[in-house]
XYZ file of N, CA and C in Angstrom:
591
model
N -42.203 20.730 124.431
C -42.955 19.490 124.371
C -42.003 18.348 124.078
N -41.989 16.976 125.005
C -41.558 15.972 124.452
C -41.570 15.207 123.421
N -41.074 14.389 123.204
C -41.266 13.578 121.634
C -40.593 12.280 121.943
N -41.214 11.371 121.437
C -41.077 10.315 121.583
C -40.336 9.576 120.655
N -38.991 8.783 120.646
C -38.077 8.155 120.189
C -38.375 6.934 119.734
N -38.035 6.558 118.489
C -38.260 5.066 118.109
C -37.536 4.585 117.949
N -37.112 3.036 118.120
C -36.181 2.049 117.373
C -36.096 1.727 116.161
N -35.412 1.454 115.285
C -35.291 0.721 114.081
C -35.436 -0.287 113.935
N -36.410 -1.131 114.018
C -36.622 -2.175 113.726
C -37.706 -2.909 112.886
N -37.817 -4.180 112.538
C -38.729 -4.466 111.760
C -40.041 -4.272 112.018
N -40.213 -4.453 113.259
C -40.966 -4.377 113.904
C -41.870 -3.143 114.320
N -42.985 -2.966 113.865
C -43.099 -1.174 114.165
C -43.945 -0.982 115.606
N -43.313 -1.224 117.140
C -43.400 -1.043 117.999
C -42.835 0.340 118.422
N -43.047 1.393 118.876
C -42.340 2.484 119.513
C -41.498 2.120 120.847
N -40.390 2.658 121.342
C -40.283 2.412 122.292
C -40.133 3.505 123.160
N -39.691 3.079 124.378
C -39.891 4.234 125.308
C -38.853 5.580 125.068
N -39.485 7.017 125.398
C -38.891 7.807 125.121
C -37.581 8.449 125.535
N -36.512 8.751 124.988
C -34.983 9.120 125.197
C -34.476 7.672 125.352
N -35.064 6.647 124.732
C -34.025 5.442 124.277
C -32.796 5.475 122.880
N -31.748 5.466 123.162
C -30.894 5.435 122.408
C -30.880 4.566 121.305
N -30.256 4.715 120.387
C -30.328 3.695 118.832
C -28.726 3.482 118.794
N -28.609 2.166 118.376
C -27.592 1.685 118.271
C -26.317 2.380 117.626
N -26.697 3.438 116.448
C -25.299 3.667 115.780
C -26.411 5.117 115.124
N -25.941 5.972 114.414
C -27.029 7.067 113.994
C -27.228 5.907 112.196
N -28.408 7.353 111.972
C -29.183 6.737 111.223
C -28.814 6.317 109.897
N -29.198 5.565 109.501
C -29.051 4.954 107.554
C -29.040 5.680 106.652
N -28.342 6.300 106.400
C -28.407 7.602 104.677
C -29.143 6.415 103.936
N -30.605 6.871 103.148
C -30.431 5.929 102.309
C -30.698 6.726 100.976
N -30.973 6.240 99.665
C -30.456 6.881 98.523
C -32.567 7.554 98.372
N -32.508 8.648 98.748
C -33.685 9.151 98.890
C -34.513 8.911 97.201
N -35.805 8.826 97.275
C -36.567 8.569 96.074
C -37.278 10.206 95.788
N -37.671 10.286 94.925
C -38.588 11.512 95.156
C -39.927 11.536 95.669
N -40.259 12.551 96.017
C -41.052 13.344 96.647
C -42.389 13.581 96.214
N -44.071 12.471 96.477
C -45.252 13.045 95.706
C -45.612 13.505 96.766
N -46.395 14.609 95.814
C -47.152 15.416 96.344
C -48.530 15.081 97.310
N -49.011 15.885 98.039
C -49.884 14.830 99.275
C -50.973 14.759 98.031
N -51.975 13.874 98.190
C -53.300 13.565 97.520
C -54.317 14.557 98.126
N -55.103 14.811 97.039
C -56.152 16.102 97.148
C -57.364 15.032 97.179
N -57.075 14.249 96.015
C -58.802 13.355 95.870
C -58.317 12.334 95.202
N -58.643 10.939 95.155
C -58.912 10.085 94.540
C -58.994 10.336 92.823
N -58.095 10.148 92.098
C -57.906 10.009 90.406
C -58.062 8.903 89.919
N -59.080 8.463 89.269
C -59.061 7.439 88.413
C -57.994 7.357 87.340
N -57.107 7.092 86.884
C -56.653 7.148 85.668
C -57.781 6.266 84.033
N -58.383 6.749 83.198
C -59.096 5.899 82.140
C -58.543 4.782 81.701
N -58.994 3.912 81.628
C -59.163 2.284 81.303
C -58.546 2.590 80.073
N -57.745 1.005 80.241
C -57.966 0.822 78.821
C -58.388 -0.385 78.369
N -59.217 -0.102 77.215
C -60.152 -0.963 76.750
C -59.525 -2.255 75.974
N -59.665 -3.421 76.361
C -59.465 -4.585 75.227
C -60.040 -5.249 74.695
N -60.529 -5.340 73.902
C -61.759 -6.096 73.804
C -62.031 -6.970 73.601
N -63.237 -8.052 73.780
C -63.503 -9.369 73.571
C -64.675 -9.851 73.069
N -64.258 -10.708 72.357
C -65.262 -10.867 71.254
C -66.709 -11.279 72.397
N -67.649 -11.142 71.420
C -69.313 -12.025 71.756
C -69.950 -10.900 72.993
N -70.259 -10.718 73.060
C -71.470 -9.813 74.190
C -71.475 -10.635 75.407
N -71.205 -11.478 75.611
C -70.838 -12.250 77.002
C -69.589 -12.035 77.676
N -68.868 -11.289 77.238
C -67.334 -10.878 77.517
C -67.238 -10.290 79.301
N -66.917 -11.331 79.542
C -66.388 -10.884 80.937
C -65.905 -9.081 81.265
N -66.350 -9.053 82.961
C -65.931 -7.151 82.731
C -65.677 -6.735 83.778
N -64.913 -6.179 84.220
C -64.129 -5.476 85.579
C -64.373 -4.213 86.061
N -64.402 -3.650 86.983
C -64.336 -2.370 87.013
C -62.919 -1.958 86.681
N -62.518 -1.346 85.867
C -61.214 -0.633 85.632
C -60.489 0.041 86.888
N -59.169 -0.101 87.267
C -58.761 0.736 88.116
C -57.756 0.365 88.728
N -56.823 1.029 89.626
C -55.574 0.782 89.410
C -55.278 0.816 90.772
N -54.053 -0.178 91.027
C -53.840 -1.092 92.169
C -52.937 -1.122 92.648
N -52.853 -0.972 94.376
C -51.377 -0.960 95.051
C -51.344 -1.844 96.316
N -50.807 -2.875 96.266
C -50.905 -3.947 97.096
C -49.599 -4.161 97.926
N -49.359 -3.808 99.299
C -48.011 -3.798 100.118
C -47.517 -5.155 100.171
N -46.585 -5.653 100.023
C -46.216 -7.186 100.269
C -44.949 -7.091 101.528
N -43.829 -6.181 102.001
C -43.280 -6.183 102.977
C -42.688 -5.068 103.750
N -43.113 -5.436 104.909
C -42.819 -4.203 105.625
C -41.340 -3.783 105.649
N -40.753 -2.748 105.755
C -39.386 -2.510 106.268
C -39.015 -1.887 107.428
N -39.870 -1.437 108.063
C -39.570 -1.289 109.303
C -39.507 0.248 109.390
N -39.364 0.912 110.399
C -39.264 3.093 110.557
C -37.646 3.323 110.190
N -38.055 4.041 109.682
C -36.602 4.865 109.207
C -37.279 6.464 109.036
N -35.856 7.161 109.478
C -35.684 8.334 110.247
C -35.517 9.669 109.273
N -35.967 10.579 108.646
C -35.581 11.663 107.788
C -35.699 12.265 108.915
N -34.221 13.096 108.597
C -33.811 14.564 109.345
C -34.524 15.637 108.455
N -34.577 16.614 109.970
C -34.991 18.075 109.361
C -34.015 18.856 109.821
N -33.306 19.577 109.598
C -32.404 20.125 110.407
C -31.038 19.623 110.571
N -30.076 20.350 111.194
C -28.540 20.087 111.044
C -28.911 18.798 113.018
N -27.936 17.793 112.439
C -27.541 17.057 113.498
C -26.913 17.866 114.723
N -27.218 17.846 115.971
C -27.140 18.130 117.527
C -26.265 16.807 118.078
N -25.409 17.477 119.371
C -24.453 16.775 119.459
C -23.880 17.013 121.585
N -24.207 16.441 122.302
C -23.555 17.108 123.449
C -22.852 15.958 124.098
N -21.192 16.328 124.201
C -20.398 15.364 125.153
C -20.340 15.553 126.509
N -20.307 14.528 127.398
C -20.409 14.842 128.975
C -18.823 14.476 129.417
N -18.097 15.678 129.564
C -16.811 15.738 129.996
C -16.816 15.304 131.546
N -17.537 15.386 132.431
C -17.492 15.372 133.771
C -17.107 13.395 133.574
N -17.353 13.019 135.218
C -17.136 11.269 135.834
C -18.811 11.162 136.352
N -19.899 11.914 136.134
C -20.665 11.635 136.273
C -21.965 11.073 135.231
N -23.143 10.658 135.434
C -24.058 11.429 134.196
C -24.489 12.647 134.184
N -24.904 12.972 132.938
C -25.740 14.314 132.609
C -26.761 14.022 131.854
N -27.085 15.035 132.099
C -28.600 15.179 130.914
C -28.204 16.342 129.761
N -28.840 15.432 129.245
C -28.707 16.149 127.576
C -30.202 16.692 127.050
N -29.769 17.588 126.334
C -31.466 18.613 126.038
C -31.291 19.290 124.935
N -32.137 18.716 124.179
C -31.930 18.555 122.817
C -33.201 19.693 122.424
N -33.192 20.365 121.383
C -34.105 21.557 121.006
C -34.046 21.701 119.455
N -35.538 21.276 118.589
C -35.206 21.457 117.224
C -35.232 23.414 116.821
N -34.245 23.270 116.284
C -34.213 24.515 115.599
C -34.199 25.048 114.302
N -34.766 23.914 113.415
C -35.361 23.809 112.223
C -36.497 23.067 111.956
N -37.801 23.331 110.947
C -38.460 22.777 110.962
C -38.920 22.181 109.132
N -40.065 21.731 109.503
C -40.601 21.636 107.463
C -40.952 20.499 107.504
N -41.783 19.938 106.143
C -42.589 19.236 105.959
C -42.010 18.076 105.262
N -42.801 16.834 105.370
C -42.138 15.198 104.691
C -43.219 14.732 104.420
N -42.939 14.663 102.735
C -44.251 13.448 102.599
C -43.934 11.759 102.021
N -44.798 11.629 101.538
C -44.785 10.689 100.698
C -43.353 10.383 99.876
N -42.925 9.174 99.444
C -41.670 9.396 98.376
C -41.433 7.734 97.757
N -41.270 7.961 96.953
C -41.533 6.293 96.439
C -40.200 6.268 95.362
N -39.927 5.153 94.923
C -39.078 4.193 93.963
C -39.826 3.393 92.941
N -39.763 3.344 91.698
C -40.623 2.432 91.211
C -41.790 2.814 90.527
N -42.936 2.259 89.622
C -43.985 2.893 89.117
C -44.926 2.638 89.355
N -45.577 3.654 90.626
C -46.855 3.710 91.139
C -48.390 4.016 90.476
N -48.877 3.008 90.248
C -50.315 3.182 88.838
C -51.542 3.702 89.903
N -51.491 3.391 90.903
C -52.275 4.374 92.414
C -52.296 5.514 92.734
N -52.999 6.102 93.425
C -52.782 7.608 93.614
C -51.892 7.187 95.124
N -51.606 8.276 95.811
C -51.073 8.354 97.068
C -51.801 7.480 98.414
N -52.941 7.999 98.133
C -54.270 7.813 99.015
C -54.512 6.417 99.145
N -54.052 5.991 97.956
C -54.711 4.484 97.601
C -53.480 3.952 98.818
N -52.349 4.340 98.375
C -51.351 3.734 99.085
C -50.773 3.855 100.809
N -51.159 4.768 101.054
C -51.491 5.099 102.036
C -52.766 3.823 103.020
N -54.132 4.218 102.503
C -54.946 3.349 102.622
C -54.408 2.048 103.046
N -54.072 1.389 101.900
C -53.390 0.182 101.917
C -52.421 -0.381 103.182
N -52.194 0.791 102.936
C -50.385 0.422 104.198
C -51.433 0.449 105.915
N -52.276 1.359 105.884
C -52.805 1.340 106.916
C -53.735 -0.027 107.331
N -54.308 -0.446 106.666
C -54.726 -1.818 106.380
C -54.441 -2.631 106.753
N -53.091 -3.123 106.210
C -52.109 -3.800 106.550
C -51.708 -4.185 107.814
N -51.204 -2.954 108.231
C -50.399 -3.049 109.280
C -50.567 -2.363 110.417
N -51.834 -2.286 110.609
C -52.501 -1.529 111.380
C -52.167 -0.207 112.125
N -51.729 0.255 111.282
C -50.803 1.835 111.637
C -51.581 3.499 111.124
N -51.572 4.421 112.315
C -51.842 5.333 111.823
C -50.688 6.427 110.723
N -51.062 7.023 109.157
C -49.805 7.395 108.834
C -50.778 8.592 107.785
N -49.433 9.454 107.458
C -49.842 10.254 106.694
C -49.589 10.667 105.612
N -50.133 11.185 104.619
C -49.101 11.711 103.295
C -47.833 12.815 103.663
N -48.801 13.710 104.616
C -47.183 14.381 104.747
C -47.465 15.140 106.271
N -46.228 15.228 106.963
C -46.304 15.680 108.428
C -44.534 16.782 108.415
N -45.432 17.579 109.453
C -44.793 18.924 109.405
C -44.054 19.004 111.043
N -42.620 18.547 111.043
C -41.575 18.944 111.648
C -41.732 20.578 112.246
N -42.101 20.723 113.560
C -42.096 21.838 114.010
C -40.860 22.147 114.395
N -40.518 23.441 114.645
C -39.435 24.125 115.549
C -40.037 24.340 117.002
N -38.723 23.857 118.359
C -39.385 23.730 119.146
C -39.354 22.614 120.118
N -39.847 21.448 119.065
C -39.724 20.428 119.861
C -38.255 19.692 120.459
N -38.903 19.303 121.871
C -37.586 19.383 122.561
C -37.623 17.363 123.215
N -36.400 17.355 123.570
C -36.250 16.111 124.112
C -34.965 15.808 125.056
N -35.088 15.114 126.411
C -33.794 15.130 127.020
C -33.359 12.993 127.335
N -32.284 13.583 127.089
C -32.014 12.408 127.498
C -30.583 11.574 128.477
N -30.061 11.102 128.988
C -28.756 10.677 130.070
C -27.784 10.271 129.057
N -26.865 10.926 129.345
C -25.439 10.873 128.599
C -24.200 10.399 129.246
N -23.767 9.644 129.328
C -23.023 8.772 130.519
C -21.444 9.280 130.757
N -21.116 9.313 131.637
C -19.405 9.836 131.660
C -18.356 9.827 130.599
N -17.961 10.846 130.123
C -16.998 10.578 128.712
C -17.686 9.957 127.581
N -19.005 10.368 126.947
C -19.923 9.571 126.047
C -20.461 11.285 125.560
N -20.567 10.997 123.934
C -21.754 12.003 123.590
C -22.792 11.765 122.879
N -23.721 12.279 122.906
C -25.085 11.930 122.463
C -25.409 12.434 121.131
N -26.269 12.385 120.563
C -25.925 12.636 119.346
C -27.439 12.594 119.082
N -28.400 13.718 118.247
C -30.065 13.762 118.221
C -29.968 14.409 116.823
N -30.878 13.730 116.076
C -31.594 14.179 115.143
C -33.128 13.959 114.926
N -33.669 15.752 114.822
C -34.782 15.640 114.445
C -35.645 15.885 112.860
N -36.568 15.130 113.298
C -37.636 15.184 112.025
C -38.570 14.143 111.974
N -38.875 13.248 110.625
C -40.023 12.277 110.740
C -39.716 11.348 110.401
N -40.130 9.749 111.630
C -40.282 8.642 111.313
C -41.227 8.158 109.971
N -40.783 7.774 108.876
C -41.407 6.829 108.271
C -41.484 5.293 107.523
N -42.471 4.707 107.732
C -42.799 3.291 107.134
C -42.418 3.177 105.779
N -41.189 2.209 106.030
C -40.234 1.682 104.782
C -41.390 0.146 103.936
N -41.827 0.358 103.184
C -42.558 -0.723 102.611
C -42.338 -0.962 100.730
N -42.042 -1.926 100.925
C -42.213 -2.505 99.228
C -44.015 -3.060 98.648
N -44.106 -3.109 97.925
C -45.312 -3.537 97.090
C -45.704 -3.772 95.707
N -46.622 -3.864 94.964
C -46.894 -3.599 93.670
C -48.052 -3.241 93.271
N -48.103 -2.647 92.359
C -48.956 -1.794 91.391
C -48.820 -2.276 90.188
N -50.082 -2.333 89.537
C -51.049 -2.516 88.458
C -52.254 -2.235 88.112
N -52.662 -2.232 87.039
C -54.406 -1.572 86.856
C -54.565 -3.145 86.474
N -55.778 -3.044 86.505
C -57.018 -3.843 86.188
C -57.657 -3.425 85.214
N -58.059 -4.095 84.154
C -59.118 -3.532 83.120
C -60.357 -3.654 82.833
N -61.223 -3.236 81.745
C -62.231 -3.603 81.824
C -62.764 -5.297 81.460
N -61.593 -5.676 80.958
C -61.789 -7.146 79.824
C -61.423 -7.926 81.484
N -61.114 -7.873 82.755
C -60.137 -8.138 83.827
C -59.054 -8.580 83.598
N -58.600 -7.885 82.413
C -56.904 -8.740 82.715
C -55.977 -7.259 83.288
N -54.912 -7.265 83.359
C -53.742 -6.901 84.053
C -52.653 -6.387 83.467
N -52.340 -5.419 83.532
C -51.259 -4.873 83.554
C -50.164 -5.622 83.923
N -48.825 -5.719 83.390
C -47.815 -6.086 84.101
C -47.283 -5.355 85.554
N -47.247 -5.955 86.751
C -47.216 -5.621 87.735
C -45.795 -4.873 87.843
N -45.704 -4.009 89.071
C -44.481 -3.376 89.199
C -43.905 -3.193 90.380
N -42.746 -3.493 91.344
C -42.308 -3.145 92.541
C -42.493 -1.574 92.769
N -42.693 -1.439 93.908
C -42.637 0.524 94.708
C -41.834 -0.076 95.925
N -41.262 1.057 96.071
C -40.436 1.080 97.392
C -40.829 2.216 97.765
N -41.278 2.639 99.378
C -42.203 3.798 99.818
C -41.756 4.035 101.264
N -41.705 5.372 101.559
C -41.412 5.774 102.679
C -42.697 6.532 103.323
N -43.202 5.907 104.235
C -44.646 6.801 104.283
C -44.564 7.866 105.518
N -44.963 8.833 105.776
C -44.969 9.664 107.444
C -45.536 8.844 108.375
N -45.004 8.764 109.481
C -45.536 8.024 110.246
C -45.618 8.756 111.858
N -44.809 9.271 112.123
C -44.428 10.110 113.465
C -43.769 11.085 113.443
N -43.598 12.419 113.947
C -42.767 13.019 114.429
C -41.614 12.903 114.808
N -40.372 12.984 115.018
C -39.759 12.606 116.516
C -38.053 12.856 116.099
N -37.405 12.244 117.055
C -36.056 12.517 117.339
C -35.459 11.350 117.372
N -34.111 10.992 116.695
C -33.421 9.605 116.522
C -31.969 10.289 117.509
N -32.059 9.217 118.602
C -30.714 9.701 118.940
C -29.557 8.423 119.535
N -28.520 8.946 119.506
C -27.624 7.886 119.116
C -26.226 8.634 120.272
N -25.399 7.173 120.790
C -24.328 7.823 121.619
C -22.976 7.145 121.126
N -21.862 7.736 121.501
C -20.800 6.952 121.140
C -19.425 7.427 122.256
């Protein structure tokens, strides 16, 4: 089965499939790893209280609001693939994952939301379908033109949505928590990043 290749850009357009990426992908300093969401957790309020029986009142509950996108970035599953075209012609290159496994969620920062919430949110936003966590098969294959004396270079696994935001609860009195940056990598696609030089 094919798979479809994305660009890096801010922009979260896909582009057409076996398009090359400028240079291979961004190591970046990975965050850890939550676990996918089962159900919606309230975390309990906390109470402040205010004087007189007229005291203003909130529903308690805790908040994750995206403020900028960063654009798809690429986690590998599997060891990097590699084919040079020695000939004066082109070739085709045919790329085959031979490792597989799962990517979820992974954040920076202190998330007062469950997963779901954040998730939610991001979808909202930015009108994107995404998931807590997506499973890298073995298998999937992809070809692409490798130009005379050039090699290609494929890595597979899952695109995900690079986004910053913040989190805070709300209380019952409505005041606020001090707010907090997240930095979040969400699942977004399947696929293969490939790169020539």
């Amino acid at each position: 089965m094919n798979s479809v290749a994305f660009a890096e850009t801010a922009d979260p357009v896909p582009v057409e499939e076996g398009v090359l990426q400028p240079g291979p992908p961004v190591e970046e300093d990975e965050p850890g790893f939550l676990p996918a969401p089962e159900e919606e957790m309230e975390l309990p309020p906390v109470f402040v209280p205010k004087d007189g029986p007229d005291a203003e009142y909130c529903k308690p509950k805790n908040v994750y609001k995206p403020t900028a996108n960063l654009g798809k970035h690429h986690y590998a599953v599997g060891v990097q693939q590699a084919n040079y075209n020695a000939t004066s012609r082109t070739a085709r290159s045919w790329f085959k994952a031979e490792a597989g496994g799962e990517v979820g969620i992974s954040i920076s920062g202190e998330l007062k939301a469950s997963a779901s919430v954040l998730v939610a949110e991001l979808e909202a936003k930015y009108g994107v379908d995404l998931s807590a966590k997506l499973t890298a098969k073995i298998g999937n294959e992809i070809q692409v033109d490798t130009p005379p004396k050039k090699t290609t270079y494929g890595k597979y696994g899952v695109w995900r949505l690079k986004n910053t935001g913040t989190s805070y609860t709300i209380y019952s009195n409505c005041n606020t928590s001090a707010k907090t940056t997240v930095t979040s990598f969400t699942p977004w696609y399947v696929g293969w990043y490939l790169w020539e030089k």
